[in-house]
Amino acid sequence: MQAIFQLTKQLSDAFTFNPATVQKDDAIITAKDSWWKEVVAYQVWPASFKDGNGDGLGDIPGIISKLDYLAELGADVVWLSPMYASPQADFGYDISDYENVYPPYGTLDDMNELIKGLHSRGMKLILDLVINHTSDEHKWFTESASSRTNPKADWYIWRDGKKDSNGELQPPNNWGSIFGGSAWEYVPARDQFYLHLFAKGQPDLNWESDIARQAIYDSALHFWFKKGVDGFRIDTANLYSKDQSFPDGPAGGKFGKYGDSEGLTLNGPRIHEFYHEMREQIFSKYVGGDPMLVGELPGTGWEETLRFVSSDNKEMSMVFDFGLPGLGGTFTHAKHDVEKVTLSGLKHALKLPQDLSSNTKAWGTVFGENHDIARSISRIGKLTPRAKDGDVGSVPQYHDRAGKVLSMLFGTLSGTLFIYQGQEIGMTNIDPTTWKLSDLRDVDSLNYYHQLEKDYPGDEELMKRAWQAICDIGRDNARTPVQWTSDASTSAGFTTEGTTPWMRINDNFPHINVATQLSSPTSIRSFYKNMIKLRKREKALFIHGRYEVIDAANEKTVTFVKHAVVDGKETGRVAVVVLNFTEEEHKFVLEDVVKGKKMSVVVGNLEERERKEGVLAAWEGRVYVEESK
């Protein structure tokens, strides 16, 4: 392994920047900027990253074994998805004990070793903060569910049911669960229903209870900050405050016959009060008073987002905007009605997070994938592989070019960059022609498919659309094990020889894997590494710069200008990014974009001898930077 890293270092060192394009002042960012603005974060979803003990499931020792790999890529922060004790009703987002580790993933000692290993490499760790709900196996809920008079009776959201015209007991309102069915579950011991906006094994905590909030703070936050974590990615960060009258929501749409509760649960009346309380009692006391706090804020517009991430309010460091992964109606339509991604839609979706990062009192993120989102190279690149000529797992002709185009897109946008495991090697969605329903593990996709079967029996055409939709946008696309090698006997190097992994490996692992790409200076992985170097070197342009889209209606190419910003002021220096998202050539005129400026290509996915002046080849991308005067 050391030899591989040494070879990679040599190949990386061979990558050179055009000296004429580098302006030394661009690398100078003032000390007032928070540390988390300029980092590159790498998300690890533990079940599928690396199996360290040979049981077929990824684990913390497996992550520790790959820290050098992550450091060498250029990652500064690891975002570790839930590793807490959990019955795994929703892959760890149903926590039964905030202060312990899911045993198949490891132990608290392993977590201590992980924190130590990252810090010794100059890297940091953020964990998932899942405090809208717990598992129904958490001791808090077990006690709360036992009676109406126990000390934790109000730690969760309980309501009486209603009798219908036939005298049958019905839920308190018509709200639907995000995972299907009613959002309410009846418990005979209390003769009441509890709310679960997600799976029925994920009861919502009652943030109206002062005592419950303090218990959450102690167990989920203080405990891990004291162990040395550097921050949190905050799951469903705007759901804690609900409309306490619990009225019915509008029925139809993605919830079918059930009511949509989003207007009654998102960004509720006390949500900012709760974050101010957390800032005062917790966040101000750790990591120099400036931990990395990344909010997941679905369904939140510009003005409301600013309230969460403005440096005046100090509620969160930054926010994930879901405009890009939500293209085509991913989060608003039924899965089988989701539409294809359009480039005009992509350009529009980038506007809010880019404008956010240009606002000196707020900060945004850059991401194309995570554990809930289909692979960007398949969703945006439209390159889902199909079996051809008996070659199961074949890779489309322009796979490598498309992976590099996306690397240039994400690597030049302003905000904090997040890379999801496998993204750096161009991992793809699953293949609908070779996968089966029994290969899936995602409760959301399985519930959706089975609900359609129940609601529309015999509708074969709808079920075909549903299956294609799962393979296009389902969460399992992001959760197939990382493809470390081309060795089938170890399931692409994910586990040990002869061990069956917890989830099927993507068929294309012989073609797409880490080992092959580490040894190639022209691989997608090498390209990502070099883009990270460029991004960090040209911070004023690519981390802090103002984004200006060109030709927003163009459905073939993406072109945008980055205006360098230092200390909140534009310097006049620019970069231009031109990306072709088709298999045909397309012309562009650089002079029309930056009149009178002398520009040079600093990175592209074709060799210089292959480039044509003013013409982008199929899936070609280039980044031009203004030469220093």
Short mmCIF file of N, CA, C and O in Angstrom, two decimals, residues 214-323:
data_model
loop_
_atom_site.label_atom_id
_atom_site.label_comp_id
_atom_site.label_asym_id
_atom_site.label_seq_id
_atom_site.Cartn_x
_atom_site.Cartn_y
_atom_site.Cartn_z
N GLN A 214 -32.90 19.20 27.36
CA GLN A 214 -31.64 19.15 28.09
C GLN A 214 -31.04 17.74 28.04
O GLN A 214 -29.81 17.58 27.96
N ALA A 215 -31.87 16.73 28.09
CA ALA A 215 -31.37 15.36 27.97
C ALA A 215 -30.76 15.12 26.60
O ALA A 215 -29.71 14.46 26.47
N ILE A 216 -31.39 15.66 25.56
CA ILE A 216 -30.84 15.57 24.20
C ILE A 216 -29.47 16.24 24.15
O ILE A 216 -28.50 15.69 23.61
N TYR A 217 -29.38 17.44 24.69
CA TYR A 217 -28.12 18.18 24.66
C TYR A 217 -27.00 17.41 25.35
O TYR A 217 -25.87 17.33 24.84
N ASP A 218 -27.31 16.85 26.50
CA ASP A 218 -26.28 16.13 27.26
C ASP A 218 -25.81 14.87 26.54
O ASP A 218 -24.62 14.60 26.43
N SER A 219 -26.76 14.09 26.03
CA SER A 219 -26.44 12.78 25.47
C SER A 219 -25.92 12.84 24.04
O SER A 219 -24.97 12.13 23.69
N ALA A 220 -26.51 13.69 23.22
CA ALA A 220 -26.16 13.70 21.80
C ALA A 220 -25.07 14.72 21.45
O ALA A 220 -24.36 14.55 20.46
N LEU A 221 -24.92 15.77 22.26
CA LEU A 221 -23.98 16.85 21.92
C LEU A 221 -22.79 16.92 22.88
O LEU A 221 -21.65 16.72 22.46
N HIS A 222 -23.04 17.22 24.13
CA HIS A 222 -21.93 17.35 25.08
C HIS A 222 -21.05 16.10 25.09
O HIS A 222 -19.82 16.19 25.12
N PHE A 223 -21.68 14.95 25.08
CA PHE A 223 -20.93 13.69 25.17
C PHE A 223 -19.88 13.59 24.07
O PHE A 223 -18.71 13.25 24.34
N TRP A 224 -20.26 13.90 22.83
CA TRP A 224 -19.32 13.72 21.70
C TRP A 224 -18.36 14.89 21.55
O TRP A 224 -17.20 14.72 21.15
N PHE A 225 -18.81 16.10 21.87
CA PHE A 225 -17.87 17.22 21.86
C PHE A 225 -16.74 16.98 22.85
O PHE A 225 -15.57 17.27 22.57
N LYS A 226 -17.07 16.43 24.01
CA LYS A 226 -16.04 16.15 25.02
C LYS A 226 -15.06 15.08 24.54
O LYS A 226 -13.91 15.05 24.99
N LYS A 227 -15.50 14.22 23.63
CA LYS A 227 -14.61 13.20 23.08
C LYS A 227 -13.71 13.76 21.97
O LYS A 227 -12.77 13.08 21.54
N GLY A 228 -14.01 14.95 21.51
CA GLY A 228 -13.12 15.58 20.54
C GLY A 228 -13.66 15.76 19.14
O GLY A 228 -12.90 16.17 18.24
N VAL A 229 -14.94 15.48 18.89
CA VAL A 229 -15.45 15.72 17.55
C VAL A 229 -15.47 17.22 17.29
O VAL A 229 -15.53 18.04 18.21
N ASP A 230 -15.43 17.58 16.01
CA ASP A 230 -15.25 18.97 15.63
C ASP A 230 -16.53 19.63 15.11
O ASP A 230 -16.51 20.78 14.69
N GLY A 231 -17.62 18.88 15.13
CA GLY A 231 -18.88 19.45 14.67
C GLY A 231 -19.86 18.37 14.29
O GLY A 231 -19.66 17.18 14.53
N PHE A 232 -20.95 18.82 13.65
CA PHE A 232 -22.03 17.90 13.28
C PHE A 232 -22.66 18.31 11.96
O PHE A 232 -22.77 19.49 11.65
N ARG A 233 -23.10 17.30 11.23
CA ARG A 233 -24.06 17.51 10.15
C ARG A 233 -25.42 17.27 10.78
O ARG A 233 -25.66 16.23 11.38
N ILE A 234 -26.30 18.25 10.72
CA ILE A 234 -27.54 18.21 11.48
C ILE A 234 -28.66 17.68 10.60
O ILE A 234 -29.13 18.35 9.67
N ASP A 235 -29.10 16.47 10.88
CA ASP A 235 -30.13 15.80 10.10
C ASP A 235 -31.49 16.45 10.32
O ASP A 235 -31.83 16.82 11.45
N THR A 236 -32.25 16.59 9.25
CA THR A 236 -33.59 17.20 9.32
C THR A 236 -33.61 18.35 10.32
O THR A 236 -34.40 18.38 11.26
N ALA A 237 -32.75 19.31 10.08
CA ALA A 237 -32.44 20.34 11.08
C ALA A 237 -33.57 21.31 11.35
O ALA A 237 -33.53 22.04 12.34
N ASN A 238 -34.58 21.35 10.48
CA ASN A 238 -35.65 22.35 10.65
C ASN A 238 -36.99 21.71 10.98
O ASN A 238 -38.04 22.29 10.73
N LEU A 239 -36.98 20.52 11.59
CA LEU A 239 -38.23 19.81 11.88
C LEU A 239 -38.61 19.80 13.36
O LEU A 239 -39.66 19.28 13.71
N TYR A 240 -37.79 20.34 14.22
CA TYR A 240 -38.01 20.16 15.66
C TYR A 240 -39.26 20.85 16.18
O TYR A 240 -39.87 20.39 17.15
N SER A 241 -39.61 21.97 15.59
CA SER A 241 -40.74 22.77 16.08
C SER A 241 -41.96 22.53 15.19
O SER A 241 -41.98 22.95 14.04
N LYS A 242 -42.99 21.88 15.74
CA LYS A 242 -44.20 21.57 14.99
C LYS A 242 -45.34 22.51 15.38
O LYS A 242 -45.36 23.06 16.49
N ASP A 243 -46.30 22.68 14.47
CA ASP A 243 -47.53 23.39 14.79
C ASP A 243 -48.27 22.59 15.84
O ASP A 243 -48.73 21.47 15.60
N GLN A 244 -48.40 23.13 17.05
CA GLN A 244 -48.92 22.38 18.17
C GLN A 244 -50.43 22.13 18.12
O GLN A 244 -50.96 21.37 18.93
N SER A 245 -51.10 22.72 17.14
CA SER A 245 -52.53 22.41 16.97
C SER A 245 -52.72 21.15 16.13
O SER A 245 -53.82 20.60 16.08
N PHE A 246 -51.67 20.71 15.45
CA PHE A 246 -51.67 19.48 14.65
C PHE A 246 -52.91 19.37 13.74
O PHE A 246 -53.66 18.39 13.79
N PRO A 247 -53.11 20.35 12.87
CA PRO A 247 -54.25 20.28 11.93
C PRO A 247 -53.95 19.31 10.78
O PRO A 247 -52.81 18.90 10.58
N ASP A 248 -54.98 18.93 10.03
CA ASP A 248 -54.78 18.11 8.84
C ASP A 248 -53.95 18.87 7.82
O ASP A 248 -53.99 20.11 7.75
N GLY A 249 -53.18 18.11 7.01
CA GLY A 249 -52.44 18.69 5.91
C GLY A 249 -53.13 18.38 4.59
O GLY A 249 -54.00 17.50 4.53
N PRO A 250 -52.76 19.08 3.52
CA PRO A 250 -53.39 18.82 2.21
C PRO A 250 -53.06 17.41 1.71
O PRO A 250 -51.91 17.00 1.73
N ALA A 251 -54.08 16.66 1.31
CA ALA A 251 -53.89 15.29 0.84
C ALA A 251 -53.50 15.28 -0.63
O ALA A 251 -53.70 16.25 -1.36
N GLY A 252 -52.93 14.13 -1.05
CA GLY A 252 -52.54 13.97 -2.44
C GLY A 252 -51.05 14.18 -2.62
O GLY A 252 -50.28 14.26 -1.67
N GLY A 253 -50.62 14.30 -3.87
CA GLY A 253 -49.20 14.49 -4.17
C GLY A 253 -48.38 13.29 -3.76
O GLY A 253 -48.82 12.15 -3.86
N LYS A 254 -47.19 13.56 -3.25
CA LYS A 254 -46.28 12.46 -2.93
C LYS A 254 -46.74 11.64 -1.73
O LYS A 254 -46.25 10.54 -1.51
N PHE A 255 -47.71 12.16 -0.95
CA PHE A 255 -48.22 11.41 0.20
C PHE A 255 -49.48 10.62 -0.12
O PHE A 255 -50.07 10.00 0.77
N GLY A 256 -49.90 10.66 -1.38
CA GLY A 256 -51.07 9.90 -1.78
C GLY A 256 -52.31 10.33 -1.02
O GLY A 256 -52.66 11.50 -0.98
N LYS A 257 -52.98 9.38 -0.37
CA LYS A 257 -54.22 9.69 0.34
C LYS A 257 -53.98 10.39 1.68
O LYS A 257 -54.92 10.86 2.31
N TYR A 258 -52.73 10.45 2.10
CA TYR A 258 -52.41 11.07 3.39
C TYR A 258 -52.10 12.55 3.22
O TYR A 258 -51.85 13.05 2.11
N GLY A 259 -52.09 13.26 4.33
CA GLY A 259 -51.86 14.70 4.30
C GLY A 259 -50.37 15.04 4.32
O GLY A 259 -49.57 14.35 4.95
N ASP A 260 -50.03 16.11 3.64
CA ASP A 260 -48.66 16.62 3.61
C ASP A 260 -48.47 17.55 4.80
O ASP A 260 -49.14 18.58 4.91
N SER A 261 -47.54 17.19 5.69
CA SER A 261 -47.36 17.98 6.93
C SER A 261 -46.27 19.02 6.82
O SER A 261 -46.01 19.74 7.80
N GLU A 262 -45.61 19.12 5.68
CA GLU A 262 -44.41 19.96 5.61
C GLU A 262 -44.67 21.41 6.01
O GLU A 262 -43.85 22.04 6.68
N GLY A 263 -45.81 21.97 5.60
CA GLY A 263 -46.11 23.35 5.95
C GLY A 263 -46.40 23.54 7.43
O GLY A 263 -46.47 24.67 7.91
N LEU A 264 -46.54 22.43 8.15
CA LEU A 264 -46.88 22.47 9.56
C LEU A 264 -45.75 21.99 10.46
O LEU A 264 -45.85 22.05 11.68
N THR A 265 -44.67 21.49 9.83
CA THR A 265 -43.56 20.94 10.61
C THR A 265 -42.21 21.56 10.26
O THR A 265 -41.31 21.57 11.10
N LEU A 266 -42.05 22.06 9.05
CA LEU A 266 -40.79 22.66 8.65
C LEU A 266 -40.69 24.10 9.15
O LEU A 266 -41.64 24.88 8.99
N ASN A 267 -39.56 24.45 9.74
CA ASN A 267 -39.29 25.84 10.16
C ASN A 267 -40.42 26.38 11.05
O ASN A 267 -40.93 27.47 10.83
N GLY A 268 -40.75 25.60 12.06
CA GLY A 268 -41.85 25.95 12.95
C GLY A 268 -41.58 27.15 13.83
O GLY A 268 -40.49 27.75 13.80
N PRO A 269 -42.54 27.53 14.64
CA PRO A 269 -42.49 28.81 15.37
C PRO A 269 -41.35 28.94 16.37
O PRO A 269 -40.91 30.06 16.66
N ARG A 270 -40.82 27.84 16.91
CA ARG A 270 -39.77 27.94 17.92
C ARG A 270 -38.42 27.45 17.42
O ARG A 270 -37.46 27.37 18.21
N ILE A 271 -38.29 27.15 16.15
CA ILE A 271 -37.07 26.50 15.66
C ILE A 271 -35.83 27.36 15.91
O ILE A 271 -34.78 26.86 16.33
N HIS A 272 -35.92 28.66 15.69
CA HIS A 272 -34.74 29.51 15.89
C HIS A 272 -34.44 29.71 17.37
O HIS A 272 -33.28 29.83 17.77
N GLU A 273 -35.46 29.73 18.18
CA GLU A 273 -35.27 29.78 19.63
C GLU A 273 -34.44 28.57 20.09
O GLU A 273 -33.52 28.71 20.90
N PHE A 274 -34.75 27.39 19.56
CA PHE A 274 -34.03 26.18 19.95
C PHE A 274 -32.55 26.27 19.55
O PHE A 274 -31.66 25.88 20.31
N TYR A 275 -32.28 26.80 18.36
CA TYR A 275 -30.88 26.89 17.92
C TYR A 275 -30.10 27.95 18.70
O TYR A 275 -28.91 27.78 18.97
N HIS A 276 -30.76 29.01 19.05
CA HIS A 276 -30.08 30.02 19.89
C HIS A 276 -29.74 29.41 21.26
O HIS A 276 -28.68 29.70 21.82
N GLU A 277 -30.63 28.60 21.77
CA GLU A 277 -30.38 27.94 23.03
C GLU A 277 -29.19 26.98 22.92
O GLU A 277 -28.32 26.94 23.81
N MET A 278 -29.12 26.23 21.83
CA MET A 278 -27.99 25.31 21.63
C MET A 278 -26.69 26.08 21.46
O MET A 278 -25.64 25.66 21.97
N ARG A 279 -26.74 27.19 20.76
CA ARG A 279 -25.53 28.00 20.59
C ARG A 279 -25.03 28.49 21.94
O ARG A 279 -23.83 28.40 22.25
N GLU A 280 -25.91 29.00 22.75
CA GLU A 280 -25.52 29.56 24.03
C GLU A 280 -25.02 28.48 24.99
O GLU A 280 -24.00 28.65 25.66
N GLN A 281 -25.73 27.36 25.05
CA GLN A 281 -25.40 26.34 26.05
C GLN A 281 -24.31 25.37 25.60
O GLN A 281 -23.63 24.80 26.44
N ILE A 282 -24.15 25.17 24.29
CA ILE A 282 -23.27 24.10 23.81
C ILE A 282 -22.24 24.58 22.79
O ILE A 282 -21.04 24.51 23.03
N PHE A 283 -22.70 25.04 21.64
CA PHE A 283 -21.79 25.31 20.52
C PHE A 283 -20.71 26.32 20.86
O PHE A 283 -19.57 26.22 20.38
N SER A 284 -21.03 27.28 21.69
CA SER A 284 -20.07 28.33 22.04
C SER A 284 -18.95 27.82 22.95
O SER A 284 -17.96 28.51 23.17
N LYS A 285 -19.09 26.59 23.44
CA LYS A 285 -18.14 26.07 24.44
C LYS A 285 -17.13 25.08 23.87
O LYS A 285 -16.25 24.61 24.60
N TYR A 286 -17.23 24.75 22.57
CA TYR A 286 -16.36 23.72 22.00
C TYR A 286 -15.73 24.20 20.69
O TYR A 286 -16.27 25.08 20.01
N VAL A 287 -14.59 23.60 20.33
CA VAL A 287 -13.87 23.88 19.08
C VAL A 287 -13.65 25.39 18.94
O VAL A 287 -13.95 25.98 17.89
N GLY A 288 -13.18 25.99 20.00
CA GLY A 288 -12.92 27.42 19.98
C GLY A 288 -14.18 28.25 19.79
O GLY A 288 -14.10 29.40 19.32
N GLY A 289 -15.31 27.68 20.14
CA GLY A 289 -16.57 28.39 19.95
C GLY A 289 -17.05 28.41 18.52
O GLY A 289 -18.03 29.10 18.20
N ASP A 290 -16.39 27.63 17.66
CA ASP A 290 -16.72 27.68 16.23
C ASP A 290 -16.72 26.28 15.61
O ASP A 290 -15.98 26.00 14.66
N PRO A 291 -17.53 25.36 16.13
CA PRO A 291 -17.60 24.03 15.52
C PRO A 291 -18.23 24.10 14.13
O PRO A 291 -18.94 25.06 13.81
N MET A 292 -17.99 23.08 13.33
CA MET A 292 -18.57 22.99 12.00
C MET A 292 -19.97 22.40 12.13
O MET A 292 -20.15 21.26 12.54
N LEU A 293 -20.98 23.19 11.79
CA LEU A 293 -22.38 22.79 11.94
C LEU A 293 -23.07 22.94 10.60
O LEU A 293 -23.28 24.05 10.11
N VAL A 294 -23.40 21.81 10.00
CA VAL A 294 -23.93 21.80 8.63
C VAL A 294 -25.39 21.39 8.68
O VAL A 294 -25.72 20.26 9.06
N GLY A 295 -26.27 22.28 8.31
CA GLY A 295 -27.69 22.01 8.41
C GLY A 295 -28.28 21.39 7.16
O GLY A 295 -27.98 21.82 6.05
N GLU A 296 -29.12 20.38 7.37
CA GLU A 296 -29.96 19.84 6.30
C GLU A 296 -31.30 20.53 6.43
O GLU A 296 -32.04 20.29 7.38
N LEU A 297 -31.63 21.41 5.47
CA LEU A 297 -32.82 22.25 5.57
C LEU A 297 -33.73 22.04 4.36
O LEU A 297 -33.81 22.91 3.49
N PRO A 298 -34.42 20.93 4.28
CA PRO A 298 -35.32 20.73 3.14
C PRO A 298 -36.47 21.73 3.15
O PRO A 298 -36.92 22.16 4.21
N GLY A 299 -36.91 22.12 1.97
CA GLY A 299 -38.09 22.97 1.85
C GLY A 299 -37.93 24.34 2.44
O GLY A 299 -38.90 24.92 2.95
N THR A 300 -36.74 24.92 2.34
CA THR A 300 -36.47 26.21 2.98
C THR A 300 -35.99 27.22 1.94
O THR A 300 -35.02 26.98 1.23
N GLY A 301 -36.68 28.36 1.86
CA GLY A 301 -36.33 29.40 0.90
C GLY A 301 -35.17 30.26 1.35
O GLY A 301 -34.59 30.07 2.44
N TRP A 302 -34.87 31.23 0.52
CA TRP A 302 -33.68 32.08 0.71
C TRP A 302 -33.69 32.84 2.03
O TRP A 302 -32.74 32.77 2.82
N GLU A 303 -34.77 33.56 2.31
CA GLU A 303 -34.79 34.41 3.50
C GLU A 303 -34.73 33.58 4.78
O GLU A 303 -34.03 33.93 5.74
N GLU A 304 -35.46 32.46 4.79
CA GLU A 304 -35.45 31.61 5.97
C GLU A 304 -34.09 30.95 6.15
O GLU A 304 -33.60 30.80 7.28
N THR A 305 -33.46 30.54 5.05
CA THR A 305 -32.13 29.94 5.12
C THR A 305 -31.14 30.91 5.75
O THR A 305 -30.30 30.52 6.58
N LEU A 306 -31.23 32.19 5.35
CA LEU A 306 -30.32 33.19 5.90
C LEU A 306 -30.46 33.31 7.42
O LEU A 306 -29.48 33.57 8.13
N ARG A 307 -31.65 33.10 7.94
CA ARG A 307 -31.84 33.16 9.39
C ARG A 307 -31.04 32.06 10.10
O ARG A 307 -30.55 32.25 11.21
N PHE A 308 -30.92 30.91 9.44
CA PHE A 308 -30.19 29.80 10.04
C PHE A 308 -28.67 29.99 9.96
O PHE A 308 -27.94 29.63 10.88
N VAL A 309 -28.17 30.53 8.84
CA VAL A 309 -26.73 30.51 8.59
C VAL A 309 -26.06 31.88 8.62
O VAL A 309 -24.85 31.97 8.41
N SER A 310 -26.81 32.93 8.87
CA SER A 310 -26.19 34.24 8.98
C SER A 310 -25.21 34.26 10.16
O SER A 310 -25.50 33.74 11.24
N SER A 311 -24.07 34.87 9.96
CA SER A 311 -23.09 34.98 11.04
C SER A 311 -23.60 35.86 12.17
O SER A 311 -23.08 35.81 13.28
N ASP A 312 -24.63 36.66 11.91
CA ASP A 312 -25.23 37.46 12.97
C ASP A 312 -25.98 36.56 13.95
O ASP A 312 -25.94 36.77 15.16
N ASN A 313 -26.68 35.54 13.41
CA ASN A 313 -27.49 34.66 14.26
C ASN A 313 -26.68 33.53 14.87
O ASN A 313 -27.00 33.02 15.95
N LYS A 314 -25.65 33.09 14.16
CA LYS A 314 -24.76 32.04 14.66
C LYS A 314 -25.50 30.74 15.02
O LYS A 314 -25.17 30.07 15.99
N GLU A 315 -26.50 30.38 14.22
CA GLU A 315 -27.21 29.14 14.48
C GLU A 315 -26.48 27.95 13.87
O GLU A 315 -26.31 26.91 14.52
N MET A 316 -26.07 28.08 12.62
CA MET A 316 -25.33 27.04 11.91
C MET A 316 -24.18 27.67 11.14
O MET A 316 -24.16 28.87 10.88
N SER A 317 -23.21 26.83 10.75
CA SER A 317 -22.09 27.32 9.94
C SER A 317 -22.48 27.46 8.48
O SER A 317 -22.11 28.43 7.81
N MET A 318 -23.22 26.48 8.00
CA MET A 318 -23.55 26.42 6.57
C MET A 318 -24.76 25.52 6.40
O MET A 318 -25.23 24.89 7.34
N VAL A 319 -25.24 25.43 5.18
CA VAL A 319 -26.45 24.67 4.93
C VAL A 319 -26.30 23.87 3.64
O VAL A 319 -25.64 24.29 2.69
N PHE A 320 -26.89 22.69 3.64
CA PHE A 320 -27.04 21.93 2.41
C PHE A 320 -28.30 22.43 1.69
O PHE A 320 -29.41 22.35 2.25
N ASP A 321 -28.15 22.93 0.49
CA ASP A 321 -29.30 23.31 -0.31
C ASP A 321 -29.63 22.14 -1.24
O ASP A 321 -28.75 21.61 -1.92
N PHE A 322 -30.91 21.76 -1.30
CA PHE A 322 -31.30 20.57 -2.05
C PHE A 322 -31.89 20.90 -3.42
O PHE A 322 -32.58 20.07 -4.02
N GLY A 323 -31.59 22.09 -3.92
CA GLY A 323 -32.07 22.44 -5.25
C GLY A 323 -31.48 21.55 -6.32
O GLY A 323 -32.18 21.10 -7.23
#
